PDB file of C-alpha atoms in Angstrom:
ATOM      1  CA  MET A  25       6.287 -10.520  28.628  1.00 77.00           C
ATOM      2  CA  ASN A  26       8.493  -7.885  30.295  1.00 88.00           C
ATOM      3  CA  MET A  27       9.886  -4.838  28.487  1.00 92.00           C
ATOM      4  CA  ARG A  28      13.321  -6.343  27.867  1.00 94.00           C
ATOM      5  CA  ASP A  29      11.904  -9.519  26.356  1.00 89.00           C
ATOM      6  CA  ALA A  30       9.474  -7.554  24.167  1.00 86.00           C
ATOM      7  CA  LEU A  31      12.299  -5.376  22.837  1.00 91.00           C
ATOM      8  CA  LYS A  32      14.489  -8.396  22.161  1.00 92.00           C
ATOM      9  CA  LYS A  33      11.647 -10.133  20.322  1.00 89.00           C
ATOM     10  CA  ARG A  34      11.118  -7.086  18.100  1.00 90.00           C
ATOM     11  CA  ASP A  35      14.856  -6.732  17.504  1.00 94.00           C
ATOM     12  CA  ASN A  36      15.111 -10.393  16.486  1.00 94.00           C
ATOM     13  CA  PHE A  37      12.103  -9.984  14.186  1.00 94.00           C
ATOM     14  CA  LEU A  38      13.763  -7.113  12.312  1.00 96.00           C
ATOM     15  CA  ALA A  39      17.055  -9.007  12.175  1.00 97.00           C
ATOM     16  CA  GLN A  40      15.288 -11.966  10.544  1.00 96.00           C
ATOM     17  CA  ILE A  41      13.823  -9.652   7.901  1.00 97.00           C
ATOM     18  CA  ARG A  42      17.263  -8.231   7.148  1.00 98.00           C
ATOM     19  CA  GLN A  43      18.770 -11.721   6.974  1.00 98.00           C
ATOM     20  CA  PHE A  44      16.071 -12.798   4.506  1.00 98.00           C
ATOM     21  CA  PHE A  45      16.925  -9.954   2.136  1.00 98.00           C
ATOM     22  CA  SER A  46      20.671 -10.289   2.600  1.00 98.00           C
ATOM     23  CA  GLN A  47      20.469 -13.912   1.488  1.00 98.00           C
ATOM     24  CA  ARG A  48      18.723 -12.764  -1.716  1.00 97.00           C
ATOM     25  CA  ASP A  49      21.069  -9.850  -2.442  1.00 98.00           C
ATOM     26  CA  VAL A  50      18.310  -7.287  -1.865  1.00 98.00           C
ATOM     27  CA  VAL A  51      20.096  -4.149  -0.671  1.00 98.00           C
ATOM     28  CA  GLU A  52      18.916  -2.095   2.304  1.00 98.00           C
ATOM     29  CA  VAL A  53      18.603   1.637   1.579  1.00 98.00           C
ATOM     30  CA  GLN A  54      17.674   4.809   3.411  1.00 98.00           C
ATOM     31  CA  THR A  55      15.880   7.639   1.644  1.00 98.00           C
ATOM     32  CA  PRO A  56      14.890  11.151   2.817  1.00 97.00           C
ATOM     33  CA  GLN A  57      11.999  11.392   5.254  1.00 97.00           C
ATOM     34  CA  LEU A  58      11.588  15.172   4.976  1.00 97.00           C
ATOM     35  CA  LEU A  59      10.343  16.033   1.483  1.00 97.00           C
ATOM     36  CA  ASP A  60       9.654  19.135  -0.598  1.00 95.00           C
ATOM     37  CA  THR A  61       6.304  17.906  -1.937  1.00 96.00           C
ATOM     38  CA  PRO A  62       3.361  16.366  -0.034  1.00 96.00           C
ATOM     39  CA  VAL A  63       1.742  13.120  -1.108  1.00 97.00           C
ATOM     40  CA  ALA A  64      -0.872  13.461  -3.863  1.00 97.00           C
ATOM     41  CA  ASP A  65      -3.087  10.538  -2.759  1.00 97.00           C
ATOM     42  CA  ALA A  66      -6.649  11.744  -2.131  1.00 96.00           C
ATOM     43  CA  TYR A  67      -7.007   9.768   1.093  1.00 95.00           C
ATOM     44  CA  ILE A  68      -3.526  10.071   2.578  1.00 96.00           C
ATOM     45  CA  ASP A  69      -2.388  13.361   4.111  1.00 96.00           C
ATOM     46  CA  SER A  70       1.178  14.510   4.723  1.00 97.00           C
ATOM     47  CA  ILE A  71       2.244  16.086   8.008  1.00 97.00           C
ATOM     48  CA  THR A  72       3.613  19.562   7.349  1.00 97.00           C
ATOM     49  CA  MET A  73       6.755  20.823   9.061  1.00 95.00           C
ATOM     50  CA  GLN A  74       8.064  24.406   9.180  1.00 95.00           C
ATOM     51  CA  VAL A  75      11.853  24.484   8.880  1.00 95.00           C
ATOM     52  CA  ASN A  76      14.615  27.111   8.763  1.00 95.00           C
ATOM     53  CA  LYS A  77      12.560  29.628  10.733  1.00 91.00           C
ATOM     54  CA  ASP A  78      15.635  31.719  11.523  1.00 91.00           C
ATOM     55  CA  ILE A  79      16.923  31.717   7.932  1.00 92.00           C
ATOM     56  CA  GLU A  80      14.179  31.480   5.319  1.00 90.00           C
ATOM     57  CA  GLN A  81      11.128  29.629   6.575  1.00 94.00           C
ATOM     58  CA  LYS A  82       9.643  27.042   4.271  1.00 94.00           C
ATOM     59  CA  SER A  83       7.333  24.049   4.452  1.00 94.00           C
ATOM     60  CA  LYS A  84       8.583  20.473   4.328  1.00 96.00           C
ATOM     61  CA  TYR A  85       6.564  17.276   4.535  1.00 97.00           C
ATOM     62  CA  LEU A  86       7.225  14.071   6.455  1.00 98.00           C
ATOM     63  CA  HIS A  87       7.060  11.146   4.074  1.00 98.00           C
ATOM     64  CA  THR A  88       3.940   8.984   4.159  1.00 98.00           C
ATOM     65  CA  SER A  89       5.863   6.202   2.411  1.00 98.00           C
ATOM     66  CA  PRO A  90       9.394   5.795   1.013  1.00 98.00           C
ATOM     67  CA  GLU A  91       7.881   4.706  -2.313  1.00 98.00           C
ATOM     68  CA  LEU A  92       8.728   7.603  -4.615  1.00 98.00           C
ATOM     69  CA  GLU A  93      12.212   8.155  -3.202  1.00 98.00           C
ATOM     70  CA  MET A  94      12.977   4.453  -3.617  1.00 98.00           C
ATOM     71  CA  LYS A  95      11.680   4.557  -7.185  1.00 98.00           C
ATOM     72  CA  LYS A  96      14.186   7.302  -7.922  1.00 97.00           C
ATOM     73  CA  LEU A  97      16.898   4.818  -6.920  1.00 97.00           C
ATOM     74  CA  LEU A  98      15.335   2.093  -9.066  1.00 98.00           C
ATOM     75  CA  ALA A  99      15.303   4.420 -12.075  1.00 97.00           C
ATOM     76  CA  HIS A 100      19.012   5.040 -11.608  1.00 96.00           C
ATOM     77  CA  GLY A 101      20.055   1.389 -11.467  1.00 96.00           C
ATOM     78  CA  SER A 102      19.829   0.422  -7.776  1.00 97.00           C
ATOM     79  CA  GLY A 103      18.601  -3.093  -8.475  1.00 98.00           C
ATOM     80  CA  ASP A 104      16.540  -4.947  -5.844  1.00 98.00           C
ATOM     81  CA  ILE A 105      16.156  -2.785  -2.714  1.00 98.00           C
ATOM     82  CA  TYR A 106      14.295  -2.664   0.586  1.00 98.00           C
ATOM     83  CA  GLN A 107      13.809  -0.198   3.405  1.00 98.00           C
ATOM     84  CA  ILE A 108      12.536  -0.382   6.982  1.00 98.00           C
ATOM     85  CA  CYS A 109      11.513   3.067   8.150  1.00 98.00           C
ATOM     86  CA  THR A 110       9.035   5.072  10.179  1.00 97.00           C
ATOM     87  CA  VAL A 111       6.398   6.833   8.100  1.00 98.00           C
ATOM     88  CA  PHE A 112       4.018   9.601   9.103  1.00 97.00           C
ATOM     89  CA  ARG A 113       0.420  10.353   8.116  1.00 96.00           C
ATOM     90  CA  ASP A 114      -1.946  13.102   9.181  1.00 95.00           C
ATOM     91  CA  ASN A 115      -5.660  12.683   9.941  1.00 91.00           C
ATOM     92  CA  GLU A 116      -5.434   8.975  10.804  1.00 86.00           C
ATOM     93  CA  GLN A 117      -7.728   7.342  13.336  1.00 75.00           C
ATOM     94  CA  GLY A 118      -8.973   3.892  14.270  1.00 70.00           C
ATOM     95  CA  THR A 119      -7.653   0.751  15.906  1.00 72.00           C
ATOM     96  CA  GLN A 120      -5.337  -0.047  12.976  1.00 73.00           C
ATOM     97  CA  ASN A 121      -4.415   3.457  11.767  1.00 77.00           C
ATOM     98  CA  PHE A 122      -1.764   5.651  13.367  1.00 88.00           C
ATOM     99  CA  ASN A 123      -0.001   8.939  12.656  1.00 93.00           C
ATOM    100  CA  GLU A 124       3.367   7.174  12.939  1.00 94.00           C
ATOM    101  CA  PHE A 125       4.186   3.553  12.147  1.00 95.00           C
ATOM    102  CA  LEU A 126       6.938   1.293  10.886  1.00 97.00           C
ATOM    103  CA  MET A 127       6.893   0.179   7.255  1.00 98.00           C
ATOM    104  CA  LEU A 128       8.841  -2.372   5.253  1.00 98.00           C
ATOM    105  CA  GLU A 129       8.912  -1.483   1.564  1.00 98.00           C
ATOM    106  CA  TYR A 130      10.741  -3.532  -1.053  1.00 98.00           C
ATOM    107  CA  TYR A 131      11.078  -3.945  -4.820  1.00 98.00           C
ATOM    108  CA  ARG A 132      12.090  -6.975  -6.903  1.00 98.00           C
ATOM    109  CA  LEU A 133      13.182  -6.425 -10.508  1.00 98.00           C
ATOM    110  CA  GLY A 134      11.671  -8.687 -13.156  1.00 98.00           C
ATOM    111  CA  PHE A 135       8.906  -9.849 -10.791  1.00 98.00           C
ATOM    112  CA  ASP A 136       5.192  -9.686 -11.503  1.00 98.00           C
ATOM    113  CA  VAL A 137       2.684  -9.517  -8.648  1.00 98.00           C
ATOM    114  CA  HIS A 138       2.304 -13.295  -8.425  1.00 98.00           C
ATOM    115  CA  GLN A 139       6.046 -13.798  -8.096  1.00 98.00           C
ATOM    116  CA  LEU A 140       6.108 -11.083  -5.442  1.00 98.00           C
ATOM    117  CA  MET A 141       3.249 -12.735  -3.539  1.00 98.00           C
ATOM    118  CA  ASP A 142       5.227 -15.982  -3.521  1.00 98.00           C
ATOM    119  CA  ASP A 143       8.293 -14.062  -2.324  1.00 98.00           C
ATOM    120  CA  ILE A 144       6.286 -12.571   0.566  1.00 98.00           C
ATOM    121  CA  VAL A 145       5.162 -16.058   1.576  1.00 98.00           C
ATOM    122  CA  GLN A 146       8.836 -17.076   1.723  1.00 98.00           C
ATOM    123  CA  LEU A 147       9.543 -14.027   3.901  1.00 97.00           C
ATOM    124  CA  LEU A 148       6.697 -14.968   6.232  1.00 97.00           C
ATOM    125  CA  ASN A 149       7.986 -18.535   6.395  1.00 96.00           C
ATOM    126  CA  ALA A 150      11.407 -17.179   7.387  1.00 96.00           C
ATOM    127  CA  LEU A 151       9.652 -15.281  10.173  1.00 94.00           C
ATOM    128  CA  GLY A 152       8.068 -18.500  11.436  1.00 93.00           C
ATOM    129  CA  ILE A 153       4.650 -18.053   9.823  1.00 93.00           C
ATOM    130  CA  GLN A 154       3.645 -21.313   8.155  1.00 90.00           C
ATOM    131  CA  SER A 155      -0.091 -20.640   7.767  1.00 89.00           C
ATOM    132  CA  ARG A 156      -2.241 -21.828   4.891  1.00 93.00           C
ATOM    133  CA  VAL A 157      -2.162 -19.363   1.975  1.00 96.00           C
ATOM    134  CA  SER A 158      -5.226 -18.456  -0.091  1.00 97.00           C
ATOM    135  CA  LYS A 159      -5.298 -16.385  -3.272  1.00 98.00           C
ATOM    136  CA  LEU A 160      -8.496 -14.801  -4.564  1.00 98.00           C
ATOM    137  CA  SER A 161      -8.927 -12.273  -7.321  1.00 98.00           C
ATOM    138  CA  TYR A 162     -10.947  -9.218  -6.281  1.00 98.00           C
ATOM    139  CA  ALA A 163     -13.728 -10.313  -8.625  1.00 98.00           C
ATOM    140  CA  GLN A 164     -13.659 -13.865  -7.267  1.00 98.00           C
ATOM    141  CA  ALA A 165     -13.864 -12.642  -3.662  1.00 98.00           C
ATOM    142  CA  TYR A 166     -16.859 -10.460  -4.502  1.00 98.00           C
ATOM    143  CA  PHE A 167     -18.618 -13.276  -6.359  1.00 97.00           C
ATOM    144  CA  GLU A 168     -17.969 -15.926  -3.711  1.00 96.00           C
ATOM    145  CA  TYR A 169     -18.952 -13.791  -0.722  1.00 96.00           C
ATOM    146  CA  THR A 170     -21.635 -11.481  -2.178  1.00 95.00           C
ATOM    147  CA  ASP A 171     -22.643 -12.959  -5.562  1.00 94.00           C
ATOM    148  CA  ILE A 172     -21.793  -9.600  -7.174  1.00 97.00           C
ATOM    149  CA  ASP A 173     -20.025  -9.392 -10.553  1.00 97.00           C
ATOM    150  CA  ILE A 174     -17.963  -6.421  -9.381  1.00 98.00           C
ATOM    151  CA  LEU A 175     -16.146  -5.784 -12.668  1.00 97.00           C
ATOM    152  CA  ASN A 176     -19.458  -5.427 -14.528  1.00 97.00           C
ATOM    153  CA  THR A 177     -21.680  -3.756 -11.920  1.00 97.00           C
ATOM    154  CA  ASP A 178     -22.182  -0.017 -12.353  1.00 97.00           C
ATOM    155  CA  PHE A 179     -22.327   2.736  -9.737  1.00 98.00           C
ATOM    156  CA  GLU A 180     -26.119   2.869  -9.435  1.00 97.00           C
ATOM    157  CA  ALA A 181     -26.435  -0.898  -9.081  1.00 97.00           C
ATOM    158  CA  LEU A 182     -23.825  -0.873  -6.294  1.00 97.00           C
ATOM    159  CA  LYS A 183     -25.800   1.841  -4.510  1.00 97.00           C
ATOM    160  CA  VAL A 184     -28.813  -0.481  -4.552  1.00 97.00           C
ATOM    161  CA  VAL A 185     -26.665  -3.212  -2.995  1.00 96.00           C
ATOM    162  CA  ALA A 186     -25.488  -0.816  -0.289  1.00 97.00           C
ATOM    163  CA  LYS A 187     -29.065   0.226   0.504  1.00 97.00           C
ATOM    164  CA  THR A 188     -30.192  -3.393   0.873  1.00 95.00           C
ATOM    165  CA  HIS A 189     -27.514  -3.818   3.554  1.00 96.00           C
ATOM    166  CA  GLY A 190     -28.408  -0.573   5.294  1.00 97.00           C
ATOM    167  CA  LEU A 191     -25.113   1.033   4.257  1.00 97.00           C
ATOM    168  CA  SER A 192     -24.326   4.546   3.076  1.00 96.00           C
ATOM    169  CA  THR A 193     -24.461   5.447  -0.623  1.00 96.00           C
ATOM    170  CA  ASP A 194     -22.920   8.902  -0.166  1.00 96.00           C
ATOM    171  CA  PHE A 195     -19.928   8.501  -2.460  1.00 96.00           C
ATOM    172  CA  GLU A 196     -18.562  10.607  -5.301  1.00 94.00           C
ATOM    173  CA  TRP A 197     -16.852   7.759  -7.160  1.00 97.00           C
ATOM    174  CA  ILE A 198     -17.628   4.110  -7.791  1.00 98.00           C
ATOM    175  CA  GLU A 199     -14.228   2.971  -6.520  1.00 97.00           C
ATOM    176  CA  ASP A 200     -14.952   4.370  -3.062  1.00 97.00           C
ATOM    177  CA  LEU A 201     -18.206   2.444  -2.896  1.00 98.00           C
ATOM    178  CA  GLN A 202     -16.458  -0.722  -4.100  1.00 98.00           C
ATOM    179  CA  ILE A 203     -13.935  -0.355  -1.271  1.00 98.00           C
ATOM    180  CA  PHE A 204     -16.670   0.457   1.270  1.00 97.00           C
ATOM    181  CA  LEU A 205     -18.688  -2.637   0.347  1.00 98.00           C
ATOM    182  CA  PHE A 206     -15.554  -4.795   0.392  1.00 98.00           C
ATOM    183  CA  THR A 207     -14.779  -3.573   3.900  1.00 96.00           C
ATOM    184  CA  HIS A 208     -18.279  -4.325   5.198  1.00 96.00           C
ATOM    185  CA  LEU A 209     -19.283  -7.431   3.249  1.00 97.00           C
ATOM    186  CA  ILE A 210     -16.042  -9.285   2.501  1.00 97.00           C
ATOM    187  CA  GLU A 211     -13.284  -8.359   4.952  1.00 96.00           C
ATOM    188  CA  PRO A 212     -15.139  -9.853   7.968  1.00 95.00           C
ATOM    189  CA  LYS A 213     -15.194 -13.211   6.170  1.00 95.00           C
ATOM    190  CA  LEU A 214     -11.462 -13.119   5.492  1.00 96.00           C
ATOM    191  CA  LYS A 215     -10.883 -13.672   9.228  1.00 93.00           C
ATOM    192  CA  ASP A 216     -11.295 -17.383   8.529  1.00 92.00           C
ATOM    193  CA  LEU A 217      -8.331 -17.332   6.102  1.00 95.00           C
ATOM    194  CA  PRO A 218      -4.963 -17.179   7.928  1.00 94.00           C
ATOM    195  CA  LEU A 219      -3.147 -15.643   4.943  1.00 96.00           C
ATOM    196  CA  CYS A 220      -5.147 -14.362   2.004  1.00 98.00           C
ATOM    197  CA  PHE A 221      -3.954 -12.448  -1.045  1.00 98.00           C
ATOM    198  CA  ILE A 222      -6.599 -10.434  -2.896  1.00 98.00           C
ATOM    199  CA  TYR A 223      -5.301  -9.508  -6.355  1.00 98.00           C
ATOM    200  CA  ASP A 224      -6.321  -7.901  -9.683  1.00 98.00           C
ATOM    201  CA  TYR A 225      -8.373  -4.927  -8.494  1.00 98.00           C
ATOM    202  CA  PRO A 226     -10.827  -2.964 -10.686  1.00 98.00           C
ATOM    203  CA  ILE A 227      -9.043  -0.374 -12.832  1.00 97.00           C
ATOM    204  CA  MET A 228     -10.741   2.437 -10.877  1.00 97.00           C
ATOM    205  CA  GLN A 229      -8.628   1.307  -7.902  1.00 97.00           C
ATOM    206  CA  SER A 230      -5.393   1.129  -9.877  1.00 97.00           C
ATOM    207  CA  ALA A 231      -3.417   3.575  -7.684  1.00 96.00           C
ATOM    208  CA  LEU A 232       0.146   3.321  -9.086  1.00 98.00           C
ATOM    209  CA  ALA A 233      -0.234  -0.178 -10.550  1.00 98.00           C
ATOM    210  CA  LYS A 234      -0.241  -1.235 -14.187  1.00 98.00           C
ATOM    211  CA  VAL A 235      -3.607  -1.953 -15.738  1.00 98.00           C
ATOM    212  CA  GLU A 236      -4.619  -4.620 -18.226  1.00 97.00           C
ATOM    213  CA  GLY A 237      -8.158  -4.967 -19.522  1.00 96.00           C
ATOM    214  CA  GLN A 238     -10.580  -4.520 -16.627  1.00 96.00           C
ATOM    215  CA  VAL A 239      -8.062  -4.959 -13.822  1.00 98.00           C
ATOM    216  CA  ALA A 240      -5.103  -3.319 -12.166  1.00 98.00           C
ATOM    217  CA  HIS A 241      -2.236  -5.650 -11.298  1.00 98.00           C
ATOM    218  CA  ARG A 242      -2.047  -5.003  -7.576  1.00 98.00           C
ATOM    219  CA  PHE A 243      -2.725  -7.028  -4.442  1.00 98.00           C
ATOM    220  CA  GLU A 244      -3.373  -6.750  -0.742  1.00 98.00           C
ATOM    221  CA  LEU A 245      -2.419  -9.339   1.858  1.00 98.00           C
ATOM    222  CA  TYR A 246      -4.793 -10.063   4.720  1.00 97.00           C
ATOM    223  CA  MET A 247      -3.738 -11.969   7.817  1.00 95.00           C
ATOM    224  CA  ASN A 248      -6.724 -13.211   9.811  1.00 92.00           C
ATOM    225  CA  GLY A 249      -8.803 -10.495   8.176  1.00 93.00           C
ATOM    226  CA  VAL A 250      -6.353  -7.648   8.881  1.00 94.00           C
ATOM    227  CA  GLU A 251      -4.728  -5.918   5.913  1.00 95.00           C
ATOM    228  CA  ILE A 252      -0.953  -6.318   6.217  1.00 96.00           C
ATOM    229  CA  ALA A 253       0.492  -5.443   2.815  1.00 98.00           C
ATOM    230  CA  ASN A 254      -0.251  -3.596  -0.414  1.00 98.00           C
ATOM    231  CA  GLY A 255       1.686  -4.371  -3.601  1.00 98.00           C
ATOM    232  CA  TYR A 256       1.795  -3.350  -7.266  1.00 98.00           C
ATOM    233  CA  ASP A 257       3.154  -4.316 -10.630  1.00 98.00           C
ATOM    234  CA  GLU A 258       4.801  -0.906 -10.790  1.00 98.00           C
ATOM    235  CA  LEU A 259       4.239   1.776 -13.389  1.00 98.00           C
ATOM    236  CA  GLN A 260       7.370   2.601 -15.347  1.00 98.00           C
ATOM    237  CA  GLU A 261       6.782   5.772 -17.414  1.00 97.00           C
ATOM    238  CA  ALA A 262       6.783   9.355 -16.094  1.00 97.00           C
ATOM    239  CA  LYS A 263       3.742  10.347 -18.157  1.00 97.00           C
ATOM    240  CA  THR A 264       1.627   7.591 -16.597  1.00 97.00           C
ATOM    241  CA  TYR A 265       2.659   8.645 -13.102  1.00 98.00           C
ATOM    242  CA  GLN A 266       1.738  12.227 -13.969  1.00 97.00           C
ATOM    243  CA  GLN A 267      -1.737  11.140 -15.099  1.00 97.00           C
ATOM    244  CA  ARG A 268      -2.332   9.183 -11.891  1.00 98.00           C
ATOM    245  CA  PHE A 269      -1.032  12.032  -9.705  1.00 98.00           C
ATOM    246  CA  ASN A 270      -3.300  14.521 -11.487  1.00 97.00           C
ATOM    247  CA  ASP A 271      -6.295  12.233 -10.953  1.00 97.00           C
ATOM    248  CA  GLU A 272      -5.608  12.185  -7.213  1.00 97.00           C
ATOM    249  CA  ILE A 273      -4.994  15.938  -7.037  1.00 97.00           C
ATOM    250  CA  ASN A 274      -8.339  16.532  -8.772  1.00 97.00           C
ATOM    251  CA  LYS A 275     -10.028  14.208  -6.293  1.00 96.00           C
ATOM    252  CA  ARG A 276      -8.573  16.167  -3.409  1.00 96.00           C
ATOM    253  CA  SER A 277     -10.070  19.311  -4.910  1.00 96.00           C
ATOM    254  CA  VAL A 278     -13.542  17.754  -5.203  1.00 95.00           C
ATOM    255  CA  LEU A 279     -13.282  16.557  -1.585  1.00 94.00           C
ATOM    256  CA  ASP A 280     -12.241  20.075  -0.515  1.00 95.00           C
ATOM    257  CA  LYS A 281      -8.997  18.740   0.927  1.00 94.00           C
ATOM    258  CA  THR A 282      -5.716  20.637   1.137  1.00 92.00           C
ATOM    259  CA  SER A 283      -4.406  21.192  -2.379  1.00 92.00           C
ATOM    260  CA  VAL A 284      -1.022  19.751  -3.293  1.00 94.00           C
ATOM    261  CA  ASP A 285       1.407  20.386  -6.120  1.00 93.00           C
ATOM    262  CA  LEU A 286       2.499  17.864  -8.717  1.00 94.00           C
ATOM    263  CA  ASP A 287       5.772  16.227  -7.667  1.00 95.00           C
ATOM    264  CA  LYS A 288       7.823  17.472 -10.602  1.00 94.00           C
ATOM    265  CA  GLY A 289      11.060  16.415  -8.933  1.00 94.00           C
ATOM    266  CA  PHE A 290       9.969  12.778  -8.992  1.00 97.00           C
ATOM    267  CA  LEU A 291       8.742  12.992 -12.584  1.00 97.00           C
ATOM    268  CA  SER A 292      12.009  14.545 -13.774  1.00 95.00           C
ATOM    269  CA  SER A 293      13.914  11.688 -12.120  1.00 94.00           C
ATOM    270  CA  LEU A 294      12.178   9.239 -14.472  1.00 95.00           C
ATOM    271  CA  GLN A 295      13.921  10.358 -17.640  1.00 90.00           C
ATOM    272  CA  ASN A 296      14.934   6.723 -17.628  1.00 89.00           C
ATOM    273  CA  PRO A 297      11.798   4.660 -16.958  1.00 93.00           C
ATOM    274  CA  LEU A 298      11.695   2.309 -14.008  1.00 96.00           C
ATOM    275  CA  PRO A 299      12.778  -1.235 -14.847  1.00 97.00           C
ATOM    276  CA  GLN A 300      10.022  -3.823 -14.812  1.00 98.00           C
ATOM    277  CA  CYS A 301       9.466  -4.567 -11.124  1.00 98.00           C
ATOM    278  CA  ALA A 302       6.913  -5.312  -8.449  1.00 98.00           C
ATOM    279  CA  GLY A 303       6.910  -3.643  -5.058  1.00 98.00           C
ATOM    280  CA  VAL A 304       5.123  -3.952  -1.744  1.00 98.00           C
ATOM    281  CA  ALA A 305       4.595  -2.026   1.483  1.00 98.00           C
ATOM    282  CA  ILE A 306       4.142  -4.078   4.663  1.00 98.00           C
ATOM    283  CA  GLY A 307       2.985  -2.682   7.992  1.00 96.00           C
ATOM    284  CA  ILE A 308       5.470  -4.015  10.543  1.00 95.00           C
ATOM    285  CA  GLU A 309       3.334  -3.368  13.637  1.00 92.00           C
ATOM    286  CA  ARG A 310       0.272  -4.920  12.049  1.00 91.00           C
ATOM    287  CA  LEU A 311       2.274  -7.984  11.088  1.00 93.00           C
ATOM    288  CA  LEU A 312       3.791  -8.254  14.570  1.00 90.00           C
ATOM    289  CA  SER A 313       0.382  -7.869  16.214  1.00 85.00           C
ATOM    290  CA  GLN A 314      -0.960 -10.825  14.232  1.00 82.00           C
ATOM    291  CA  ILE A 315       2.067 -12.960  15.072  1.00 78.00           C
ATOM    292  CA  ASN A 316       1.664 -12.120  18.763  1.00 68.00           C
ATOM    293  CA  LEU A 317      -1.921 -13.361  18.655  1.00 59.00           C
ATOM    294  CA  LYS A 318      -0.740 -16.866  17.837  1.00 55.00           C
TER     295      LYS A 318
END
C-alpha cells in the first residue's frame, strides 16, 4: 500500500468512528493536553515541559490520557462524550508501547461495564470487524488456563506458582504479581480468541473503577491476544478518587519514582459527583494494526 492509500485508509477509519458516535448523539470534545499536575499512576509517567522561560518559568505536563479532563466535563453536565487525541507517556518501551500514540476515550452515562462492552462490539462492527466475541471474568480466565483460584490465592502462594514456572517473584505487591502471571501464563493463550473481554478484576487492581465484593468492575479487551482497550465502571465521588490517587502516590514513593502532587484541581471539580457512567480508552494504532493483519 502506498503512502496516499495508507493515509486515506486511516482517515476513513477515523471518519467511521466519528460517524458511529454522531449516530448515537455522543459529542466529540477536546480537552487540554498541557496540564498543571502529572499523572499519579505508579506505572505511568508524565512527560515534563518547561514553559514561559522568558516570563516566569514553570513546569507543565503532557497528558497521558484525557480521562480526568473529560471527567470534569461529565461532572458539569456534558452528557455522553468522546475524544480522539494524541497522548504522551515517558519511560515507555517495547513493541506495543510508545511515548506518543493516538487514543480514543469515551463515556456513556447510565451504562455499566457489560453495556459498554456491548457498545464497543457495535463500534467494532461499524468498523468492519465481525469476529467472534468471548467474555471471561478475570477469575474464570485464571481458572481455565492455570487452574488457579486467583481471588482466593495469597501473595506467598502466587510466588510459589511463579517459581514453578521459572518466573520472577521480586514484587512489592500482590497485584503486580497477578498481572505478571497473567501476562506470561494467560495472555499467550488469548491469541486464539479474536475478540476477548476480560472483566471483573481483583480489587487490588481496581485503578479508578468501582469495587463490589472481591472484584473491581473494569475490563480489558484483547484482539488476537493484544490488549486494545481498558474500561471502568467509573468512580463518582471525590473522596474515593483522592484515596486511589494517594495509594498510587505512595506506591511511587516505595518504587523510588518521581514524586507527584495530588491533583487538587480535579478533586475540587467534583463538588458535584460524576453521574453513573462507564468509560473506556482504546489504542487506535493497536486496533488498526490488528485490522491490518486480517
